Amino acid sequence: MADYSPPDTKRGHGTQRGGKSGKVADFRYKRPSRPEAKHSDRRNAPRCDGAIAARPNGKSRHNSGHPQRRQAYAALDLGTNNCRLLIARPSGENFTVIDAFSRVVRLGEGLAASGKLSDEAMERTMAALHVCAEKLRRRNVRLARSVATEACRRAANGPAFIERVRRETGIMLDIISAQEEARLAVLGCHVLLEEGNGPAIIFDIGGGSTELVLVQPGEKVPRILDWLSVPWGVVSLTDTVDGSDESEAARLDRYVQMRRTVGRSFAEFAERIRGHTGSPEPIRLLGTSGTVTTLASLHLELPQYDRRAVDGLIVASQAMRDISGRLSRMSAADRKRLPCIGDDRANLVIAGCAILESILDIWPAEQLGVADRGIREGILRSLIAADTEGERSRAALQRMREQDV
């Protein structure tokens, strides 16, 4: 396993069905159904796969029976580009989201050059975290976990920022390793893998790094065979590879440089997994990131982002390559006018396309699964499972005590 220290054809209908990011999301996560045809674009049913993360400020209130069935759990993921929060309640083996928040904060902006979090980036992030803290206070959160990833791992002032967050908001962020980030991403979205016995890669294109995990199907959770974290996410790659937007030739030249940069980082991992690409079973690929959900939205020609249409979608890999190639030739101004991209992603999406195509180079799956879920869902699932096991242990201990009386 390798771990780098990163710098930081059938189209669907674009019906307007989803709400904007940051509003309450009242839905359940469910296991997707298998696509009817090999290359069909089919939206799978949403599924609830939960482990919850975050941390309440006060004492948890225990109810009779199964308190975790009534109370909420929370997961907060502070990345290089986004701040995301999920609050959910268990529902059988699944969970129902009762509150959600997502905001582009660009915490890692300028980090590749300076090695530090800028004052402007920290202020934007603090504003988002204050919103999260208020949501956590309003909900009956039993357990919570809040994690920070690549930007805080790399920044010289990352620990100081974490302490400021604790002091001003009460949120206790845990800076997790790249390996833990990869594990949580797999835990949060593996249920969207197409059915099959062949090997699969689950990847997460972040703001400051990209994680790739080679997995083999297991009874409940896939077994991790190998993994890789590379220094390139949509923010770090954009900040590192310079180029001009003045002409199509200049834009293509920058895109080629991005592909080469990422390809070099993938080279050793590509050699290690080469034997798995010759499996008699079809190889599978599942991506969780803003890049894949954005490209999926463009593929479906959605007028605005709709999670219900995208999460669980299966798209032909060539269709995603075609969209990536088209975007790489467009000017930033033209990309801004595209639905589901806008100002926030107009520049960053090109780096995401370069990373995605580089993944397809080393893992040539014919189809790509799209997941609008990942670390937060993995945290929620872990929290709920651990809490449930704790309740069982406490109940067993209580029964033993009663028998001894």
Tab-separated table of C-alpha atoms in Angstrom:
chain	number	residue	atom	x	y	z
A	1	MET	CA	0.000	0.000	0.000
A	2	ALA	CA	1.251	3.437	-0.837
A	3	ASP	CA	0.485	6.690	0.897
A	4	TYR	CA	1.777	9.979	-0.431
A	5	SER	CA	1.964	13.272	1.409
A	6	PRO	CA	-0.035	15.370	-1.011
A	7	PRO	CA	0.456	19.023	-1.804
A	8	ASP	CA	-2.486	19.995	-1.337
A	9	THR	CA	-26.193	6.108	-24.729
A	10	LYS	CA	-29.200	7.136	-23.822
A	11	ARG	CA	-29.745	10.352	-22.009
A	12	GLY	CA	-32.087	10.913	-19.123
A	13	HIS	CA	-34.549	13.752	-18.780
A	14	GLY	CA	-33.576	16.870	-16.877
A	15	THR	CA	-36.609	17.165	-14.659
A	16	GLN	CA	-36.302	19.511	-11.705
A	17	ARG	CA	-36.828	17.282	-8.714
A	18	GLY	CA	-34.161	17.975	-6.098
A	19	GLY	CA	-33.544	20.752	-3.653
A	20	LYS	CA	-30.364	22.784	-3.378
A	21	SER	CA	-27.502	21.620	-1.190
A	22	GLY	CA	-27.752	22.785	2.403
A	23	LYS	CA	-31.492	22.336	2.928
A	24	VAL	CA	-33.053	19.592	5.005
A	25	ALA	CA	-32.874	16.321	3.138
A	26	ASP	CA	-35.686	13.983	4.171
A	27	PHE	CA	-34.804	10.760	2.411
A	28	ARG	CA	-33.560	7.245	3.060
A	29	TYR	CA	-30.589	5.454	1.626
A	30	LYS	CA	-31.480	2.087	0.117
A	31	ARG	CA	-29.616	-0.547	-1.817
A	32	PRO	CA	-29.755	0.115	-5.571
A	33	SER	CA	-31.268	-2.317	-8.038
A	34	ARG	CA	-29.144	-3.949	-10.724
A	35	PRO	CA	-29.195	-2.185	-14.108
A	36	GLU	CA	-31.353	-3.974	-16.664
A	37	ALA	CA	-28.907	-3.580	-19.544
A	38	LYS	CA	-25.140	-3.441	-19.621
A	39	HIS	CA	-24.926	0.125	-20.880
A	40	SER	CA	-28.244	1.470	-19.714
A	41	ASP	CA	-28.378	4.657	-17.686
A	42	ARG	CA	-30.600	3.740	-14.811
A	43	ARG	CA	-31.153	5.615	-11.611
A	44	ASN	CA	-31.033	3.206	-8.708
A	45	ALA	CA	-33.295	3.572	-5.731
A	46	PRO	CA	-31.725	5.633	-2.935
A	47	ARG	CA	-30.479	3.538	-0.057
A	48	CYS	CA	-29.768	3.913	3.605
A	49	ASP	CA	-26.447	2.647	4.731
A	50	GLY	CA	-25.556	4.365	7.861
A	51	ALA	CA	-22.923	4.971	10.421
A	52	ILE	CA	-23.092	8.323	12.070
A	53	ALA	CA	-20.478	10.789	13.148
A	54	ALA	CA	-20.098	13.954	15.198
A	55	ARG	CA	-20.442	14.848	18.821
A	56	PRO	CA	-23.144	16.398	21.013
A	57	ASN	CA	-22.373	19.291	23.286
A	58	GLY	CA	-24.550	18.025	26.091
A	59	LYS	CA	-25.377	14.692	27.691
A	60	SER	CA	-27.328	12.208	25.641
A	61	ARG	CA	-30.867	11.453	26.770
A	62	HIS	CA	-31.488	7.738	27.202
A	63	ASN	CA	-34.964	6.465	26.436
A	64	SER	CA	-36.293	3.049	27.303
A	65	GLY	CA	-35.737	0.198	24.897
A	66	HIS	CA	-33.403	1.276	22.127
A	67	PRO	CA	-32.480	4.948	22.617
A	68	GLN	CA	-30.370	4.983	19.455
A	69	ARG	CA	-33.517	4.267	17.448
A	70	ARG	CA	-34.986	7.637	18.425
A	71	GLN	CA	-32.014	9.915	18.747
A	72	ALA	CA	-29.906	11.475	16.052
A	73	TYR	CA	-26.330	10.913	14.970
A	74	ALA	CA	-24.182	13.411	13.088
A	75	ALA	CA	-21.203	13.369	10.723
A	76	LEU	CA	-19.201	16.410	9.664
A	77	ASP	CA	-16.588	16.258	6.895
A	78	LEU	CA	-14.332	19.298	6.466
A	79	GLY	CA	-12.420	18.887	3.223
A	80	THR	CA	-10.127	21.019	1.122
A	81	ASN	CA	-13.022	22.473	-0.852
A	82	ASN	CA	-16.255	21.718	1.000
A	83	CYS	CA	-17.754	21.618	4.474
A	84	ARG	CA	-20.515	19.000	4.745
A	85	LEU	CA	-22.771	17.881	7.573
A	86	LEU	CA	-25.328	15.074	7.846
A	87	ILE	CA	-27.654	14.448	10.790
A	88	ALA	CA	-29.701	11.250	10.709
A	89	ARG	CA	-31.794	8.856	12.763
A	90	PRO	CA	-31.573	5.054	12.517
A	91	SER	CA	-34.364	3.352	10.603
A	92	GLY	CA	-34.080	-0.410	10.886
A	93	GLU	CA	-30.732	-1.355	9.393
A	94	ASN	CA	-30.625	1.971	7.575
A	95	PHE	CA	-30.958	5.620	8.496
A	96	THR	CA	-33.079	8.598	7.551
A	97	VAL	CA	-31.412	11.969	7.070
A	98	ILE	CA	-33.193	14.670	9.048
A	99	ASP	CA	-30.856	17.591	8.410
A	100	ALA	CA	-27.998	18.360	6.034
A	101	PHE	CA	-25.664	21.186	5.144
A	102	SER	CA	-23.053	21.684	2.422
A	103	ARG	CA	-21.043	24.746	1.488
A	104	VAL	CA	-18.031	25.384	-0.735
A	105	VAL	CA	-15.466	26.972	1.608
A	106	ARG	CA	-12.217	26.506	-0.398
A	107	LEU	CA	-10.221	25.915	2.794
A	108	GLY	CA	-7.210	24.740	0.794
A	109	GLU	CA	-7.103	27.716	-1.557
A	110	GLY	CA	-3.470	28.789	-1.974
A	111	LEU	CA	-2.204	25.978	0.266
A	112	ALA	CA	-0.056	24.362	-2.440
A	113	ALA	CA	2.016	27.533	-2.749
A	114	SER	CA	2.138	28.778	0.858
A	115	GLY	CA	1.894	25.603	2.928
A	116	LYS	CA	-0.606	27.385	5.194
A	117	LEU	CA	-4.342	27.983	5.441
A	118	SER	CA	-5.033	31.587	4.448
A	119	ASP	CA	-6.933	33.988	6.692
A	120	GLU	CA	-9.677	34.378	4.072
A	121	ALA	CA	-10.105	30.613	3.712
A	122	MET	CA	-10.293	30.118	7.465
A	123	GLU	CA	-12.914	32.866	7.828
A	124	ARG	CA	-15.096	31.296	5.117
A	125	THR	CA	-14.775	27.939	6.820
A	126	MET	CA	-15.541	29.299	10.285
A	127	ALA	CA	-18.761	30.835	8.953
A	128	ALA	CA	-19.852	27.421	7.636
A	129	LEU	CA	-18.858	25.654	10.855
A	130	HIS	CA	-20.927	28.081	12.930
A	131	VAL	CA	-23.952	27.030	10.854
A	132	CYS	CA	-23.088	23.382	11.513
A	133	ALA	CA	-22.700	24.020	15.238
A	134	GLU	CA	-26.144	25.614	15.394
A	135	LYS	CA	-27.699	22.631	13.607
A	136	LEU	CA	-25.989	20.234	16.029
A	137	ARG	CA	-27.355	22.210	18.982
A	138	ARG	CA	-30.914	22.163	17.629
A	139	ARG	CA	-31.032	18.414	16.967
A	140	ASN	CA	-31.128	15.697	19.590
A	141	VAL	CA	-27.709	14.333	18.592
A	142	ARG	CA	-26.696	11.249	20.558
A	143	LEU	CA	-23.277	10.711	18.977
A	144	ALA	CA	-21.278	12.778	16.530
A	145	ARG	CA	-17.916	12.691	14.805
A	146	SER	CA	-16.298	15.549	12.923
A	147	VAL	CA	-13.286	14.949	10.681
A	148	ALA	CA	-10.866	17.123	8.712
A	149	THR	CA	-8.911	15.802	5.751
A	150	GLU	CA	-6.152	16.867	3.354
A	151	ALA	CA	-6.029	20.636	3.843
A	152	CYS	CA	-5.640	20.342	7.606
A	153	ARG	CA	-3.255	17.386	7.244
A	154	ARG	CA	-0.898	19.455	5.101
A	155	ALA	CA	-1.171	22.958	6.488
A	156	ALA	CA	1.477	24.138	8.953
A	157	ASN	CA	-1.258	26.000	10.831
A	158	GLY	CA	-3.766	23.134	10.601
A	159	PRO	CA	-3.590	22.164	14.310
A	160	ALA	CA	-3.987	25.793	15.374
A	161	PHE	CA	-7.056	26.106	13.166
A	162	ILE	CA	-8.527	22.918	14.662
A	163	GLU	CA	-8.090	24.411	18.132
A	164	ARG	CA	-9.758	27.654	17.028
A	165	VAL	CA	-12.735	25.686	15.713
A	166	ARG	CA	-13.077	23.885	19.063
A	167	ARG	CA	-12.814	27.123	21.017
A	168	GLU	CA	-15.288	29.142	18.934
A	169	THR	CA	-17.854	26.505	17.893
A	170	GLY	CA	-17.464	23.580	20.263
A	171	ILE	CA	-16.895	21.239	17.285
A	172	MET	CA	-13.979	18.866	17.911
A	173	LEU	CA	-12.428	18.082	14.540
A	174	ASP	CA	-10.273	14.993	14.155
A	175	ILE	CA	-7.609	15.217	11.437
A	176	ILE	CA	-7.793	11.735	9.914
A	177	SER	CA	-5.142	9.947	7.866
A	178	ALA	CA	-5.455	9.309	4.143
A	179	GLN	CA	-5.942	5.616	4.923
A	180	GLU	CA	-8.850	6.345	7.265
A	181	GLU	CA	-10.327	8.699	4.681
A	182	ALA	CA	-10.213	5.903	2.087
A	183	ARG	CA	-11.772	3.407	4.506
A	184	LEU	CA	-14.654	5.713	5.403
A	185	ALA	CA	-15.351	6.477	1.740
A	186	VAL	CA	-15.624	2.755	0.985
A	187	LEU	CA	-17.817	2.184	4.029
A	188	GLY	CA	-20.123	4.998	2.991
A	189	CYS	CA	-20.737	4.106	-0.652
A	190	HIS	CA	-19.806	0.467	-1.378
A	191	VAL	CA	-23.472	-0.586	-1.514
A	192	LEU	CA	-23.752	1.221	-4.841
A	193	LEU	CA	-21.253	-1.113	-6.502
A	194	GLU	CA	-22.765	-3.117	-9.315
A	195	GLU	CA	-23.384	-6.725	-8.336
A	196	GLY	CA	-20.697	-9.159	-9.372
A	197	ASN	CA	-17.736	-11.216	-8.254
A	198	GLY	CA	-15.007	-9.334	-10.044
A	199	PRO	CA	-12.628	-6.860	-8.420
A	200	ALA	CA	-13.616	-3.223	-8.111
A	201	ILE	CA	-12.069	0.153	-7.477
A	202	ILE	CA	-13.815	2.749	-5.371
A	203	PHE	CA	-12.332	6.221	-5.687
A	204	ASP	CA	-12.832	9.603	-4.068
A	205	ILE	CA	-11.607	12.707	-5.907
A	206	GLY	CA	-11.294	15.321	-3.196
A	207	GLY	CA	-10.095	18.884	-3.099
A	208	GLY	CA	-6.543	18.147	-1.984
A	209	SER	CA	-6.064	14.438	-2.634
A	210	THR	CA	-7.541	11.449	-4.413
A	211	GLU	CA	-7.979	8.027	-2.835
A	212	LEU	CA	-8.282	4.806	-4.842
A	213	VAL	CA	-9.217	1.547	-3.116
A	214	LEU	CA	-9.073	-1.898	-4.733
A	215	VAL	CA	-11.731	-4.106	-3.159
A	216	GLN	CA	-13.010	-7.658	-3.418
A	217	PRO	CA	-16.676	-8.449	-2.669
A	218	GLY	CA	-17.367	-9.607	0.880
A	219	GLU	CA	-20.406	-10.668	2.872
A	220	LYS	CA	-21.269	-7.195	4.140
A	221	VAL	CA	-18.343	-4.876	3.459
A	222	PRO	CA	-15.838	-5.426	0.618
A	223	ARG	CA	-12.375	-6.598	1.580
A	224	ILE	CA	-9.697	-3.972	0.854
A	225	LEU	CA	-6.894	-5.503	-1.217
A	226	ASP	CA	-4.839	-2.379	-1.889
A	227	TRP	CA	-5.188	1.378	-1.770
A	228	LEU	CA	-3.501	4.577	-2.776
A	229	SER	CA	-3.662	8.233	-1.817
A	230	VAL	CA	-2.108	10.699	-4.244
A	231	PRO	CA	-1.355	14.415	-3.792
A	232	TRP	CA	-3.845	15.596	-6.381
A	233	GLY	CA	-7.385	16.790	-5.849
A	234	VAL	CA	-9.348	19.390	-7.797
A	235	VAL	CA	-7.923	22.300	-5.780
A	236	SER	CA	-4.303	21.162	-5.442
A	237	LEU	CA	-4.011	20.122	-9.102
A	238	THR	CA	-5.610	23.372	-10.305
A	239	ASP	CA	-3.259	25.438	-8.131
A	240	THR	CA	-0.154	23.483	-9.182
A	241	VAL	CA	-0.490	23.141	-12.975
A	242	ASP	CA	-0.381	26.596	-14.548
A	243	GLY	CA	-1.864	27.379	-17.913
A	244	SER	CA	-3.740	29.863	-20.037
A	245	ASP	CA	-7.453	30.054	-20.829
A	246	GLU	CA	-6.937	32.274	-23.873
A	247	SER	CA	-7.216	29.629	-26.588
A	248	GLU	CA	-8.411	26.072	-27.059
A	249	ALA	CA	-4.856	24.949	-27.768
A	250	ALA	CA	-3.628	26.476	-24.500
A	251	ARG	CA	-6.467	24.887	-22.549
A	252	LEU	CA	-5.753	21.475	-24.051
A	253	ASP	CA	-2.050	21.823	-23.287
A	254	ARG	CA	-2.810	22.464	-19.616
A	255	TYR	CA	-5.201	19.511	-19.543
A	256	VAL	CA	-2.513	17.221	-20.976
A	257	GLN	CA	-0.082	18.437	-18.304
A	258	MET	CA	-2.649	17.637	-15.615
A	259	ARG	CA	-3.143	14.142	-17.047
A	260	ARG	CA	0.621	13.534	-17.073
A	261	THR	CA	1.040	14.797	-13.510
A	262	VAL	CA	-1.665	12.509	-12.168
A	263	GLY	CA	-0.560	9.598	-14.340
A	264	ARG	CA	2.924	9.692	-12.828
A	265	SER	CA	1.435	9.498	-9.322
A	266	PHE	CA	-0.694	6.509	-10.359
A	267	ALA	CA	2.138	4.600	-12.066
A	268	GLU	CA	3.267	2.369	-9.197
A	269	PHE	CA	-0.289	1.549	-8.122
A	270	ALA	CA	-1.241	0.833	-11.746
A	271	GLU	CA	1.534	-1.755	-11.935
A	272	ARG	CA	0.409	-3.420	-8.702
A	273	ILE	CA	-3.204	-3.798	-9.831
A	274	ARG	CA	-2.440	-4.778	-13.416
A	275	GLY	CA	-3.169	-8.462	-12.784
A	276	HIS	CA	-6.688	-7.673	-11.576
A	277	THR	CA	-7.699	-5.945	-14.815
A	278	GLY	CA	-7.450	-9.321	-16.593
A	279	SER	CA	-10.060	-10.917	-14.338
A	280	PRO	CA	-12.565	-13.177	-16.152
A	281	GLU	CA	-15.292	-11.290	-14.290
A	282	PRO	CA	-16.106	-7.743	-15.450
A	283	ILE	CA	-14.177	-5.170	-13.453
A	284	ARG	CA	-16.257	-2.539	-11.706
A	285	LEU	CA	-15.708	1.116	-10.860
A	286	LEU	CA	-17.491	3.411	-8.415
A	287	GLY	CA	-16.713	7.075	-7.854
A	288	THR	CA	-17.744	9.369	-5.027
A	289	SER	CA	-16.936	13.038	-5.543
A	290	GLY	CA	-18.219	16.332	-6.845
A	291	THR	CA	-16.469	15.574	-10.128
A	292	VAL	CA	-18.411	12.410	-10.931
A	293	THR	CA	-21.743	13.779	-9.725
A	294	THR	CA	-21.247	16.944	-11.788
A	295	LEU	CA	-20.374	15.002	-14.941
A	296	ALA	CA	-23.319	12.685	-14.337
A	297	SER	CA	-25.599	15.727	-14.118
A	298	LEU	CA	-24.277	16.995	-17.450
A	299	HIS	CA	-24.786	13.541	-18.957
A	300	LEU	CA	-28.421	13.572	-17.833
A	301	GLU	CA	-28.805	17.185	-18.997
A	302	LEU	CA	-30.272	18.234	-15.654
A	303	PRO	CA	-31.248	21.909	-15.362
A	304	GLN	CA	-30.000	21.868	-11.769
A	305	TYR	CA	-28.395	19.283	-9.520
A	306	ASP	CA	-30.727	16.511	-8.351
A	307	ARG	CA	-29.252	14.009	-5.940
A	308	ARG	CA	-32.074	11.525	-6.484
A	309	ALA	CA	-31.293	11.343	-10.183
A	310	VAL	CA	-27.531	11.002	-9.754
A	311	ASP	CA	-26.868	8.832	-6.691
A	312	GLY	CA	-26.638	5.225	-7.903
A	313	LEU	CA	-26.516	6.100	-11.602
A	314	ILE	CA	-24.551	3.789	-13.913
A	315	VAL	CA	-22.927	5.579	-16.861
A	316	ALA	CA	-20.838	4.260	-19.741
A	317	SER	CA	-17.211	5.223	-19.073
A	318	GLN	CA	-16.802	6.490	-22.616
A	319	ALA	CA	-19.649	8.947	-22.049
A	320	MET	CA	-17.758	10.394	-19.071
A	321	ARG	CA	-14.590	10.636	-21.170
A	322	ASP	CA	-16.519	12.444	-23.908
A	323	ILE	CA	-17.858	15.000	-21.436
A	324	SER	CA	-14.380	15.477	-19.941
A	325	GLY	CA	-12.915	16.096	-23.384
A	326	ARG	CA	-15.621	18.621	-24.220
A	327	LEU	CA	-15.110	20.529	-20.959
A	328	SER	CA	-11.330	20.606	-21.401
A	329	ARG	CA	-11.770	22.535	-24.659
A	330	MET	CA	-14.256	25.065	-23.320
A	331	SER	CA	-13.345	28.422	-21.826
A	332	ALA	CA	-14.018	29.079	-18.149
A	333	ALA	CA	-16.738	31.554	-19.117
A	334	ASP	CA	-18.530	28.910	-21.196
A	335	ARG	CA	-18.248	26.316	-18.427
A	336	LYS	CA	-19.803	28.735	-15.944
A	337	ARG	CA	-22.925	28.898	-18.063
A	338	LEU	CA	-23.472	25.138	-17.938
A	339	PRO	CA	-26.121	23.865	-15.506
A	340	CYS	CA	-24.724	22.138	-12.398
A	341	ILE	CA	-21.285	23.788	-12.783
A	342	GLY	CA	-21.569	27.542	-12.259
A	343	ASP	CA	-18.922	29.761	-10.703
A	344	ASP	CA	-17.883	27.382	-7.921
A	345	ARG	CA	-16.825	24.494	-10.171
A	346	ALA	CA	-15.986	26.180	-13.475
A	347	ASN	CA	-12.231	26.080	-12.883
A	348	LEU	CA	-11.965	23.073	-10.590
A	349	VAL	CA	-13.941	20.657	-12.779
A	350	ILE	CA	-11.121	20.452	-15.342
A	351	ALA	CA	-8.722	19.046	-12.777
A	352	GLY	CA	-11.407	16.588	-11.737
A	353	CYS	CA	-11.838	15.472	-15.346
A	354	ALA	CA	-8.071	14.931	-15.675
A	355	ILE	CA	-8.026	12.780	-12.536
A	356	LEU	CA	-11.075	10.794	-13.645
A	357	GLU	CA	-9.626	10.041	-17.072
A	358	SER	CA	-6.353	8.980	-15.451
A	359	ILE	CA	-8.297	6.538	-13.268
A	360	LEU	CA	-10.020	5.126	-16.353
A	361	ASP	CA	-6.597	4.709	-17.967
A	362	ILE	CA	-5.421	2.303	-15.265
A	363	TRP	CA	-8.812	0.675	-14.524
A	364	PRO	CA	-10.654	0.409	-17.869
A	365	ALA	CA	-14.109	-0.503	-16.600
A	366	GLU	CA	-16.802	-0.221	-19.254
A	367	GLN	CA	-19.177	1.435	-16.812
A	368	LEU	CA	-18.845	3.880	-13.962
A	369	GLY	CA	-21.069	3.941	-10.894
A	370	VAL	CA	-21.831	7.364	-9.417
A	371	ALA	CA	-22.248	7.935	-5.681
A	372	ASP	CA	-23.431	11.081	-3.963
A	373	ARG	CA	-22.337	9.718	-0.605
A	374	GLY	CA	-19.050	8.877	1.027
A	375	ILE	CA	-17.153	9.858	4.175
A	376	ARG	CA	-20.118	11.249	6.100
A	377	GLU	CA	-22.203	8.152	5.438
A	378	GLY	CA	-19.252	5.978	6.404
A	379	ILE	CA	-18.936	7.837	9.683
A	380	LEU	CA	-22.650	7.524	10.379
A	381	ARG	CA	-22.586	3.821	9.684
A	382	SER	CA	-19.630	3.335	12.032
A	383	LEU	CA	-21.232	5.359	14.812
A	384	ILE	CA	-24.577	3.601	14.671
A	385	ALA	CA	-22.951	0.161	14.533
A	386	ALA	CA	-20.676	0.941	17.485
A	387	ASP	CA	-23.525	2.417	19.517
A	388	THR	CA	-25.773	-0.550	18.787
A	389	GLU	CA	-23.037	-2.963	19.854
A	390	GLY	CA	-22.494	-0.918	23.007
A	391	GLU	CA	-26.190	-1.106	23.853
A	392	ARG	CA	-26.122	-4.885	23.427
A	393	SER	CA	-23.093	-5.194	25.684
A	394	ARG	CA	-24.672	-3.003	28.359
A	395	ALA	CA	-27.908	-4.979	28.180
A	396	ALA	CA	-26.026	-8.268	28.493
A	397	LEU	CA	-24.096	-6.947	31.503
A	398	GLN	CA	-27.318	-5.786	33.132
A	399	ARG	CA	-28.884	-9.231	32.656
A	400	MET	CA	-25.843	-10.861	34.256
A	401	ARG	CA	-26.101	-8.545	37.242
A	402	GLU	CA	-29.797	-9.259	37.644
A	403	GLN	CA	-29.138	-13.019	37.591
A	404	ASP	CA	-26.500	-12.661	40.308
A	405	VAL	CA	-28.902	-10.868	42.638
